[in-house]
Amino acid sequence: MKYHLVLLASLGICLEVNAQSTVYQNSPQRSLDEQLELFDKQLFSASLIDNQQIQLLPLSSEQSRSGKLHAAMSALQLESPDGPGLMKSYILENGNHPTVATAGLYMGDHFFYKRNYKEALEGYALVVSEKLDTETKADVLFKQGYAYFQLNEYAKAAPFFDQAKGLGQPISYDAYYYSGYIALKDGNTQKAIADLQIAAQSNYYSGKVPYLLAAMYYQQGSYEELISYVEPKLTSGQSLDRKEMIHLYLAEAYFAKKNFAKAAENYDAFVNARKGELTREQVYKGGIAQFEIQNYQRAADYLKVSASSSDELGQASSYYLGHAYLKLDNFQFASTSFKAAANSDFNKEIQEEAIFNYAKSNLQKGSFQAGISGLDEYIETYPSGKYRSEAETLLSEALINTSDYLRAIEQMDKISNKSPRIREAYQKVAFYQAMVYFRDQRYPGALAYLDKSLAYPVNKDMVLESHFWKGEIYSASGDLNAAEKSYKTALDMGRTTSSAYINKSLYGLGYAYYNSQKYPQAEQQFKNYTDRMRTRNDKENYDDAMLRLGDCYYVQKRFGEAERVFQEAISERNTGVDYAYFRLAVVQNFQSNNNAALANLERLISNYPNSLYLEDAMYQRGQIFMEETRYSEASNSFSDLIAKKPNSPFVPYALEGRAVANFSMQNYDQTVRDYRTILDQHPNSSSSETALKGLQETLALEGRSGEFSGYLENYKNSNPGGGSVQSLEFEAAKSLYFEKNFAQSTRAFENFLRSYPQTGQKADALYFLGDSYFQLGDKDQALVSFKQLEKEPASPQRIRAMHRIGSIELGKGNYAQAIPYLETSTQNARSKVEEAEALEGLLLAYFETQKYNQVISTAERLETLDGILPESKPKALLNKAKAQLALNRRDAAEVSLAILVDGFKTVQGAEGLYLLAESYSNQENFEQSNETIFEMSGPFADFGYWYGNMFLLLADNYQKLGEDFQAKATLESVVENATDPEIKAKAQAKLQSFN
């Protein structure tokens, strides 16, 4: 009501005390007072209507002005369209009347506070400021300036602020502030500083001015002035507007002055305020500031953000980010950062250094293949580069440690004048490549690279090892004479070295002689080997060598020495103790110590029911009982073998033995039955002729000779003379089979079985026919033949067919159908090779049918047959671990995987490492998952699919850790380097999510 009271005073209106007088009641003044009362009650519409009636009354000029003024004021308050017009009319009609100035102020303030600055200015323009008091004049001038300011008409605003400044009123501080702001905008630095500093003297503006002045100093590049002005403000504890921006300007100033500690402090202050975003260039500066004060982790936090784009700033950021990670010993992150910098060519100097540092960081983290690639690229791209000499030195060292041996050899072959360091590297890398070929049973390649290694005989121990491995390869290839020469060469070198391969060579040479049937020489090597290894903690092949030494004595009929060795093996709990018991019994039998022999056979039969020598022992026991004329016990022993092992090749011989035992006990009916069984079910066995004669004799004793003629005829059909057509046809078909002419052998055996459907050689013919089809890849026809053989009586061929059926069903994905056949095969295996092959098949079948407990037990059994088949143990460990994971036995699985990865650098080891890292990732141990990949992946680089999957997992881990820059750089590296198309496609798809 300020302006209303002013108006009353200016009109000189005085209310009579006696409002009840008759004169007042009937005067126009009463109507004016009522109109004023309605206005005071903000009943503006009523006040406006009353005025229309009042103006019809006989009013004095002052009363008329009062009514019209209140009408104009009411119209303004009602936002009536004619409100401004009424007010302007009043002002124009009343000229110099005292109420005119106040009316203009009323109109200006009305629109000012409504933020209708254009109308406000029109109102204020009607005011003659010279007639106002100083305070009101300052107020009006400021409002006029502010109205123009809000309309962005700074040139018109400035004069009003300037006038208001000089009146020394409280509002003058506001005028100084806005005047300073306009001067700042106009670049009038001197005026801006002067005005703003005066404005800052007021409490209200003291916290607002520092931001404006800081911005001004920053824009001018007046960093010293900025620092000297702002630092005291920040340390004063005063509340400041836009404080975070003041920190940013200060950070930029300090960075320009190379005061990196203060720059880093203020960049952090801005970031921690969380009230704005740095530009990428400012982020880069923040990172450099942190880098310069050796706060490398914080530097990396900044730089990985500014490195996000492939531009010049991104290249520089990636370069310094790589160096920050090097300082943190994070060689993996350093590698990806330098790679990103090397891929950009904005700054050639940075690019050269980035390529070199990319190679170095890979070498430091053990990724020799990537390191060699980087060094190759550097030497080729910068033949006169400033790091050329260091790159060549690093390359020679890396070549020794790489797993990409072929590439390393190719690189060294280019060097015509090989330094001693390169010659030594060549020897080692060629040797390592030979070992890869040996592992894969690629023996010609292994021999060739061993010869390459021997061409540079720098390391004498490695020369000895090379000759040893040549011996191993020749032995595996069956070239025993060449094997002997290689082992002997290694042993001759042993006079000047303490290499562990001396003992290995003794063992290898022993076997070369043994397999060549040079038993005295074999004996000497096995004796030397066992004597040297007996007291060692790691006995290596001591147990096997002891058994072979016993065999050498046995073959030479030195039974006492053989007995001593086998007894010693048993007392030492030799891993082949079942074989030792069997051989000891055989030796004791030759020495006529049959009671001791029988006791040892019983120990074998009772304690080792799964022994490969169980059937031999059971048959040998029956034979000894026969020698001792203990016919009843012999018969029982042979019966035990026949009942428990019906598929054993010993069955026809056991039947013959039992027949003889029963004949001796005059059990002729049982004798006849056993001879008939031999002739009916095993007509082609070597026992069949003896059975025929025994049957003839037994039937004659019982007066049943008439029955013999039928068996004689069957025997002749099953065993035709050597010159018969049937025999010739069978032998011809067999020859085609053994010559691997399988297409012809299938036709030959088909014709043979068609011509002689009841032949005694049916089991052999069916097996050879099925296997011929199998070798030709016709698994369906092979299955037909093997299934026919399955229906035949028990025989070794039938057991082999069971294994083939299981393998075929396995290959067809019929895992459940394969299991019973493979189980039969494992139960009746006659060698460790057969057992291992069947167990490998069962491992897969159990896993695919989700029989995880059986997978684990089968894997553990297969582990004991390590070395029998290539990669059998790593396959066992991998499948065991996968089964343990499926059963949620995570800790046990991780142990199995760790053993696998540590011991076997094979494709199974590669998959195992991926599964181990994935297991950690699934438990949200992303850092451990990454470290596992970094530290262990190098040797598995050749296995592109699993190696690529490891780095896809690495990228996923980075993303989950919030390291998007590293994730993206890793995926880009996978796209660039992956050899597997599926891996490359996956990486490209993941990259799209970033872009």
PDB file of N, CA and C in Angstrom, residues 184-247:
ATOM      1  N   LEU A 184      31.697  -6.526 -18.334  1.00  0.00           N
ATOM      2  CA  LEU A 184      32.382  -7.801 -18.572  1.00  0.00           C
ATOM      3  C   LEU A 184      32.016  -8.358 -19.935  1.00  0.00           C
ATOM      4  N   LYS A 185      30.733  -8.235 -20.247  1.00  0.00           N
ATOM      5  CA  LYS A 185      30.255  -8.720 -21.544  1.00  0.00           C
ATOM      6  C   LYS A 185      30.848  -7.902 -22.694  1.00  0.00           C
ATOM      7  N   ASP A 186      30.961  -6.625 -22.445  1.00  0.00           N
ATOM      8  CA  ASP A 186      31.457  -5.737 -23.500  1.00  0.00           C
ATOM      9  C   ASP A 186      32.972  -5.739 -23.595  1.00  0.00           C
ATOM     10  N   GLY A 187      33.627  -6.423 -22.701  1.00  0.00           N
ATOM     11  CA  GLY A 187      35.084  -6.447 -22.731  1.00  0.00           C
ATOM     12  C   GLY A 187      35.730  -5.238 -22.095  1.00  0.00           C
ATOM     13  N   ASN A 188      34.943  -4.472 -21.362  1.00  0.00           N
ATOM     14  CA  ASN A 188      35.471  -3.301 -20.665  1.00  0.00           C
ATOM     15  C   ASN A 188      35.987  -3.764 -19.308  1.00  0.00           C
ATOM     16  N   THR A 189      37.191  -4.334 -19.332  1.00  0.00           N
ATOM     17  CA  THR A 189      37.728  -5.011 -18.155  1.00  0.00           C
ATOM     18  C   THR A 189      37.877  -4.071 -16.967  1.00  0.00           C
ATOM     19  N   GLN A 190      38.412  -2.927 -17.226  1.00  0.00           N
ATOM     20  CA  GLN A 190      38.687  -2.004 -16.125  1.00  0.00           C
ATOM     21  C   GLN A 190      37.412  -1.616 -15.399  1.00  0.00           C
ATOM     22  N   LYS A 191      36.365  -1.265 -16.173  1.00  0.00           N
ATOM     23  CA  LYS A 191      35.092  -0.877 -15.558  1.00  0.00           C
ATOM     24  C   LYS A 191      34.458  -2.075 -14.838  1.00  0.00           C
ATOM     25  N   ALA A 192      34.555  -3.265 -15.471  1.00  0.00           N
ATOM     26  CA  ALA A 192      33.961  -4.460 -14.866  1.00  0.00           C
ATOM     27  C   ALA A 192      34.574  -4.738 -13.507  1.00  0.00           C
ATOM     28  N   ILE A 193      35.906  -4.691 -13.447  1.00  0.00           N
ATOM     29  CA  ILE A 193      36.585  -4.976 -12.182  1.00  0.00           C
ATOM     30  C   ILE A 193      36.181  -3.948 -11.125  1.00  0.00           C
ATOM     31  N   ALA A 194      36.176  -2.652 -11.533  1.00  0.00           N
ATOM     32  CA  ALA A 194      35.846  -1.593 -10.566  1.00  0.00           C
ATOM     33  C   ALA A 194      34.428  -1.753 -10.040  1.00  0.00           C
ATOM     34  N   ASP A 195      33.486  -1.956 -10.935  1.00  0.00           N
ATOM     35  CA  ASP A 195      32.087  -2.080 -10.523  1.00  0.00           C
ATOM     36  C   ASP A 195      31.846  -3.309  -9.663  1.00  0.00           C
ATOM     37  N   LEU A 196      32.388  -4.450 -10.119  1.00  0.00           N
ATOM     38  CA  LEU A 196      32.139  -5.705  -9.396  1.00  0.00           C
ATOM     39  C   LEU A 196      32.792  -5.699  -8.025  1.00  0.00           C
ATOM     40  N   GLN A 197      33.936  -5.088  -7.903  1.00  0.00           N
ATOM     41  CA  GLN A 197      34.585  -5.044  -6.594  1.00  0.00           C
ATOM     42  C   GLN A 197      33.786  -4.194  -5.612  1.00  0.00           C
ATOM     43  N   ILE A 198      33.144  -3.077  -6.128  1.00  0.00           N
ATOM     44  CA  ILE A 198      32.275  -2.293  -5.243  1.00  0.00           C
ATOM     45  C   ILE A 198      31.039  -3.106  -4.879  1.00  0.00           C
ATOM     46  N   ALA A 199      30.476  -3.811  -5.866  1.00  0.00           N
ATOM     47  CA  ALA A 199      29.294  -4.642  -5.594  1.00  0.00           C
ATOM     48  C   ALA A 199      29.608  -5.682  -4.530  1.00  0.00           C
ATOM     49  N   ALA A 200      30.838  -6.219  -4.549  1.00  0.00           N
ATOM     50  CA  ALA A 200      31.226  -7.275  -3.606  1.00  0.00           C
ATOM     51  C   ALA A 200      31.274  -6.777  -2.178  1.00  0.00           C
ATOM     52  N   GLN A 201      31.185  -5.427  -1.983  1.00  0.00           N
ATOM     53  CA  GLN A 201      31.213  -4.897  -0.623  1.00  0.00           C
ATOM     54  C   GLN A 201      29.905  -5.169   0.113  1.00  0.00           C
ATOM     55  N   SER A 202      28.873  -5.484  -0.661  1.00  0.00           N
ATOM     56  CA  SER A 202      27.601  -5.825  -0.008  1.00  0.00           C
ATOM     57  C   SER A 202      27.600  -7.308   0.328  1.00  0.00           C
ATOM     58  N   ASN A 203      26.920  -7.657   1.388  1.00  0.00           N
ATOM     59  CA  ASN A 203      26.852  -9.064   1.803  1.00  0.00           C
ATOM     60  C   ASN A 203      26.227  -9.933   0.715  1.00  0.00           C
ATOM     61  N   TYR A 204      25.233  -9.351   0.025  1.00  0.00           N
ATOM     62  CA  TYR A 204      24.507 -10.142  -0.965  1.00  0.00           C
ATOM     63  C   TYR A 204      25.409 -10.518  -2.134  1.00  0.00           C
ATOM     64  N   TYR A 205      26.214  -9.597  -2.594  1.00  0.00           N
ATOM     65  CA  TYR A 205      27.018  -9.846  -3.786  1.00  0.00           C
ATOM     66  C   TYR A 205      28.437 -10.332  -3.487  1.00  0.00           C
ATOM     67  N   SER A 206      28.807 -10.354  -2.239  1.00  0.00           N
ATOM     68  CA  SER A 206      30.181 -10.763  -1.914  1.00  0.00           C
ATOM     69  C   SER A 206      30.457 -12.200  -2.326  1.00  0.00           C
ATOM     70  N   GLY A 207      29.421 -13.053  -2.337  1.00  0.00           N
ATOM     71  CA  GLY A 207      29.592 -14.442  -2.760  1.00  0.00           C
ATOM     72  C   GLY A 207      29.356 -14.671  -4.237  1.00  0.00           C
ATOM     73  N   LYS A 208      28.806 -13.648  -4.923  1.00  0.00           N
ATOM     74  CA  LYS A 208      28.489 -13.805  -6.338  1.00  0.00           C
ATOM     75  C   LYS A 208      29.585 -13.254  -7.246  1.00  0.00           C
ATOM     76  N   VAL A 209      30.234 -12.202  -6.811  1.00  0.00           N
ATOM     77  CA  VAL A 209      31.218 -11.537  -7.656  1.00  0.00           C
ATOM     78  C   VAL A 209      32.438 -12.398  -7.964  1.00  0.00           C
ATOM     79  N   PRO A 210      32.991 -13.177  -7.011  1.00  0.00           N
ATOM     80  CA  PRO A 210      34.221 -13.929  -7.313  1.00  0.00           C
ATOM     81  C   PRO A 210      34.108 -14.815  -8.556  1.00  0.00           C
ATOM     82  N   TYR A 211      32.955 -15.437  -8.777  1.00  0.00           N
ATOM     83  CA  TYR A 211      32.798 -16.275  -9.974  1.00  0.00           C
ATOM     84  C   TYR A 211      32.961 -15.444 -11.243  1.00  0.00           C
ATOM     85  N   LEU A 212      32.292 -14.230 -11.263  1.00  0.00           N
ATOM     86  CA  LEU A 212      32.368 -13.404 -12.465  1.00  0.00           C
ATOM     87  C   LEU A 212      33.788 -12.912 -12.733  1.00  0.00           C
ATOM     88  N   LEU A 213      34.447 -12.485 -11.682  1.00  0.00           N
ATOM     89  CA  LEU A 213      35.815 -11.994 -11.869  1.00  0.00           C
ATOM     90  C   LEU A 213      36.763 -13.135 -12.256  1.00  0.00           C
ATOM     91  N   ALA A 214      36.538 -14.303 -11.660  1.00  0.00           N
ATOM     92  CA  ALA A 214      37.365 -15.462 -12.014  1.00  0.00           C
ATOM     93  C   ALA A 214      37.173 -15.800 -13.489  1.00  0.00           C
ATOM     94  N   ALA A 215      35.925 -15.785 -13.946  1.00  0.00           N
ATOM     95  CA  ALA A 215      35.644 -16.076 -15.355  1.00  0.00           C
ATOM     96  C   ALA A 215      36.316 -15.049 -16.256  1.00  0.00           C
ATOM     97  N   MET A 216      36.258 -13.770 -15.816  1.00  0.00           N
ATOM     98  CA  MET A 216      36.861 -12.722 -16.629  1.00  0.00           C
ATOM     99  C   MET A 216      38.381 -12.898 -16.730  1.00  0.00           C
ATOM    100  N   TYR A 217      39.036 -13.147 -15.592  1.00  0.00           N
ATOM    101  CA  TYR A 217      40.485 -13.339 -15.619  1.00  0.00           C
ATOM    102  C   TYR A 217      40.867 -14.552 -16.470  1.00  0.00           C
ATOM    103  N   TYR A 218      40.047 -15.603 -16.373  1.00  0.00           N
ATOM    104  CA  TYR A 218      40.324 -16.827 -17.144  1.00  0.00           C
ATOM    105  C   TYR A 218      40.218 -16.548 -18.645  1.00  0.00           C
ATOM    106  N   GLN A 219      39.143 -15.858 -19.041  1.00  0.00           N
ATOM    107  CA  GLN A 219      38.940 -15.577 -20.462  1.00  0.00           C
ATOM    108  C   GLN A 219      40.032 -14.669 -21.024  1.00  0.00           C
ATOM    109  N   GLN A 220      40.557 -13.809 -20.163  1.00  0.00           N
ATOM    110  CA  GLN A 220      41.633 -12.920 -20.595  1.00  0.00           C
ATOM    111  C   GLN A 220      42.992 -13.617 -20.596  1.00  0.00           C
ATOM    112  N   GLY A 221      43.051 -14.784 -19.970  1.00  0.00           N
ATOM    113  CA  GLY A 221      44.342 -15.443 -19.815  1.00  0.00           C
ATOM    114  C   GLY A 221      45.200 -14.787 -18.755  1.00  0.00           C
ATOM    115  N   SER A 222      44.556 -14.026 -17.857  1.00  0.00           N
ATOM    116  CA  SER A 222      45.284 -13.358 -16.767  1.00  0.00           C
ATOM    117  C   SER A 222      45.382 -14.323 -15.585  1.00  0.00           C
ATOM    118  N   TYR A 223      46.236 -15.352 -15.732  1.00  0.00           N
ATOM    119  CA  TYR A 223      46.260 -16.434 -14.760  1.00  0.00           C
ATOM    120  C   TYR A 223      46.838 -16.007 -13.417  1.00  0.00           C
ATOM    121  N   GLU A 224      47.839 -15.141 -13.438  1.00  0.00           N
ATOM    122  CA  GLU A 224      48.396 -14.678 -12.177  1.00  0.00           C
ATOM    123  C   GLU A 224      47.345 -13.920 -11.381  1.00  0.00           C
ATOM    124  N   GLU A 225      46.609 -12.971 -12.079  1.00  0.00           N
ATOM    125  CA  GLU A 225      45.565 -12.210 -11.417  1.00  0.00           C
ATOM    126  C   GLU A 225      44.457 -13.131 -10.910  1.00  0.00           C
ATOM    127  N   LEU A 226      44.109 -14.108 -11.720  1.00  0.00           N
ATOM    128  CA  LEU A 226      43.077 -15.066 -11.315  1.00  0.00           C
ATOM    129  C   LEU A 226      43.478 -15.783 -10.038  1.00  0.00           C
ATOM    130  N   ILE A 227      44.697 -16.301 -10.012  1.00  0.00           N
ATOM    131  CA  ILE A 227      45.161 -17.059  -8.849  1.00  0.00           C
ATOM    132  C   ILE A 227      45.221 -16.170  -7.611  1.00  0.00           C
ATOM    133  N   SER A 228      45.807 -14.966  -7.768  1.00  0.00           N
ATOM    134  CA  SER A 228      45.968 -14.088  -6.609  1.00  0.00           C
ATOM    135  C   SER A 228      44.618 -13.585  -6.089  1.00  0.00           C
ATOM    136  N   TYR A 229      43.625 -13.446  -6.979  1.00  0.00           N
ATOM    137  CA  TYR A 229      42.303 -12.980  -6.535  1.00  0.00           C
ATOM    138  C   TYR A 229      41.498 -14.107  -5.890  1.00  0.00           C
ATOM    139  N   VAL A 230      41.522 -15.296  -6.517  1.00  0.00           N
ATOM    140  CA  VAL A 230      40.603 -16.361  -6.108  1.00  0.00           C
ATOM    141  C   VAL A 230      41.098 -17.147  -4.899  1.00  0.00           C
ATOM    142  N   GLU A 231      42.393 -17.414  -4.823  1.00  0.00           N
ATOM    143  CA  GLU A 231      42.888 -18.264  -3.730  1.00  0.00           C
ATOM    144  C   GLU A 231      42.464 -17.753  -2.351  1.00  0.00           C
ATOM    145  N   PRO A 232      42.612 -16.424  -2.061  1.00  0.00           N
ATOM    146  CA  PRO A 232      42.166 -15.954  -0.733  1.00  0.00           C
ATOM    147  C   PRO A 232      40.666 -16.138  -0.522  1.00  0.00           C
ATOM    148  N   LYS A 233      39.892 -16.014  -1.582  1.00  0.00           N
ATOM    149  CA  LYS A 233      38.445 -16.199  -1.454  1.00  0.00           C
ATOM    150  C   LYS A 233      38.114 -17.635  -1.055  1.00  0.00           C
ATOM    151  N   LEU A 234      38.815 -18.583  -1.686  1.00  0.00           N
ATOM    152  CA  LEU A 234      38.534 -19.998  -1.414  1.00  0.00           C
ATOM    153  C   LEU A 234      38.956 -20.408  -0.011  1.00  0.00           C
ATOM    154  N   THR A 235      40.020 -19.765   0.481  1.00  0.00           N
ATOM    155  CA  THR A 235      40.522 -20.145   1.809  1.00  0.00           C
ATOM    156  C   THR A 235      39.855 -19.364   2.931  1.00  0.00           C
ATOM    157  N   SER A 236      39.025 -18.378   2.571  1.00  0.00           N
ATOM    158  CA  SER A 236      38.403 -17.534   3.593  1.00  0.00           C
ATOM    159  C   SER A 236      37.239 -18.210   4.297  1.00  0.00           C
ATOM    160  N   GLY A 237      36.732 -19.259   3.696  1.00  0.00           N
ATOM    161  CA  GLY A 237      35.561 -19.930   4.265  1.00  0.00           C
ATOM    162  C   GLY A 237      34.263 -19.285   3.865  1.00  0.00           C
ATOM    163  N   GLN A 238      34.356 -18.251   3.024  1.00  0.00           N
ATOM    164  CA  GLN A 238      33.160 -17.543   2.567  1.00  0.00           C
ATOM    165  C   GLN A 238      32.340 -18.420   1.625  1.00  0.00           C
ATOM    166  N   SER A 239      31.009 -18.293   1.704  1.00  0.00           N
ATOM    167  CA  SER A 239      30.131 -19.021   0.792  1.00  0.00           C
ATOM    168  C   SER A 239      30.170 -18.344  -0.572  1.00  0.00           C
ATOM    169  N   LEU A 240      30.519 -19.115  -1.597  1.00  0.00           N
ATOM    170  CA  LEU A 240      30.692 -18.554  -2.937  1.00  0.00           C
ATOM    171  C   LEU A 240      29.742 -19.213  -3.925  1.00  0.00           C
ATOM    172  N   ASP A 241      29.142 -18.391  -4.779  1.00  0.00           N
ATOM    173  CA  ASP A 241      28.325 -18.928  -5.870  1.00  0.00           C
ATOM    174  C   ASP A 241      29.240 -19.582  -6.914  1.00  0.00           C
ATOM    175  N   ARG A 242      28.738 -20.663  -7.534  1.00  0.00           N
ATOM    176  CA  ARG A 242      29.465 -21.361  -8.611  1.00  0.00           C
ATOM    177  C   ARG A 242      30.893 -21.696  -8.191  1.00  0.00           C
ATOM    178  N   LYS A 243      31.023 -22.163  -6.978  1.00  0.00           N
ATOM    179  CA  LYS A 243      32.360 -22.443  -6.430  1.00  0.00           C
ATOM    180  C   LYS A 243      33.092 -23.478  -7.260  1.00  0.00           C
ATOM    181  N   GLU A 244      32.317 -24.449  -7.785  1.00  0.00           N
ATOM    182  CA  GLU A 244      32.961 -25.507  -8.583  1.00  0.00           C
ATOM    183  C   GLU A 244      33.599 -24.927  -9.842  1.00  0.00           C
ATOM    184  N   MET A 245      32.936 -23.894 -10.430  1.00  0.00           N
ATOM    185  CA  MET A 245      33.506 -23.272 -11.618  1.00  0.00           C
ATOM    186  C   MET A 245      34.751 -22.451 -11.280  1.00  0.00           C
ATOM    187  N   ILE A 246      34.736 -21.841 -10.097  1.00  0.00           N
ATOM    188  CA  ILE A 246      35.933 -21.124  -9.660  1.00  0.00           C
ATOM    189  C   ILE A 246      37.111 -22.089  -9.573  1.00  0.00           C
ATOM    190  N   HIS A 247      36.854 -23.312  -9.015  1.00  0.00           N
ATOM    191  CA  HIS A 247      37.902 -24.347  -8.957  1.00  0.00           C
ATOM    192  C   HIS A 247      38.382 -24.712 -10.362  1.00  0.00           C
TER     193      HIS A 247
END
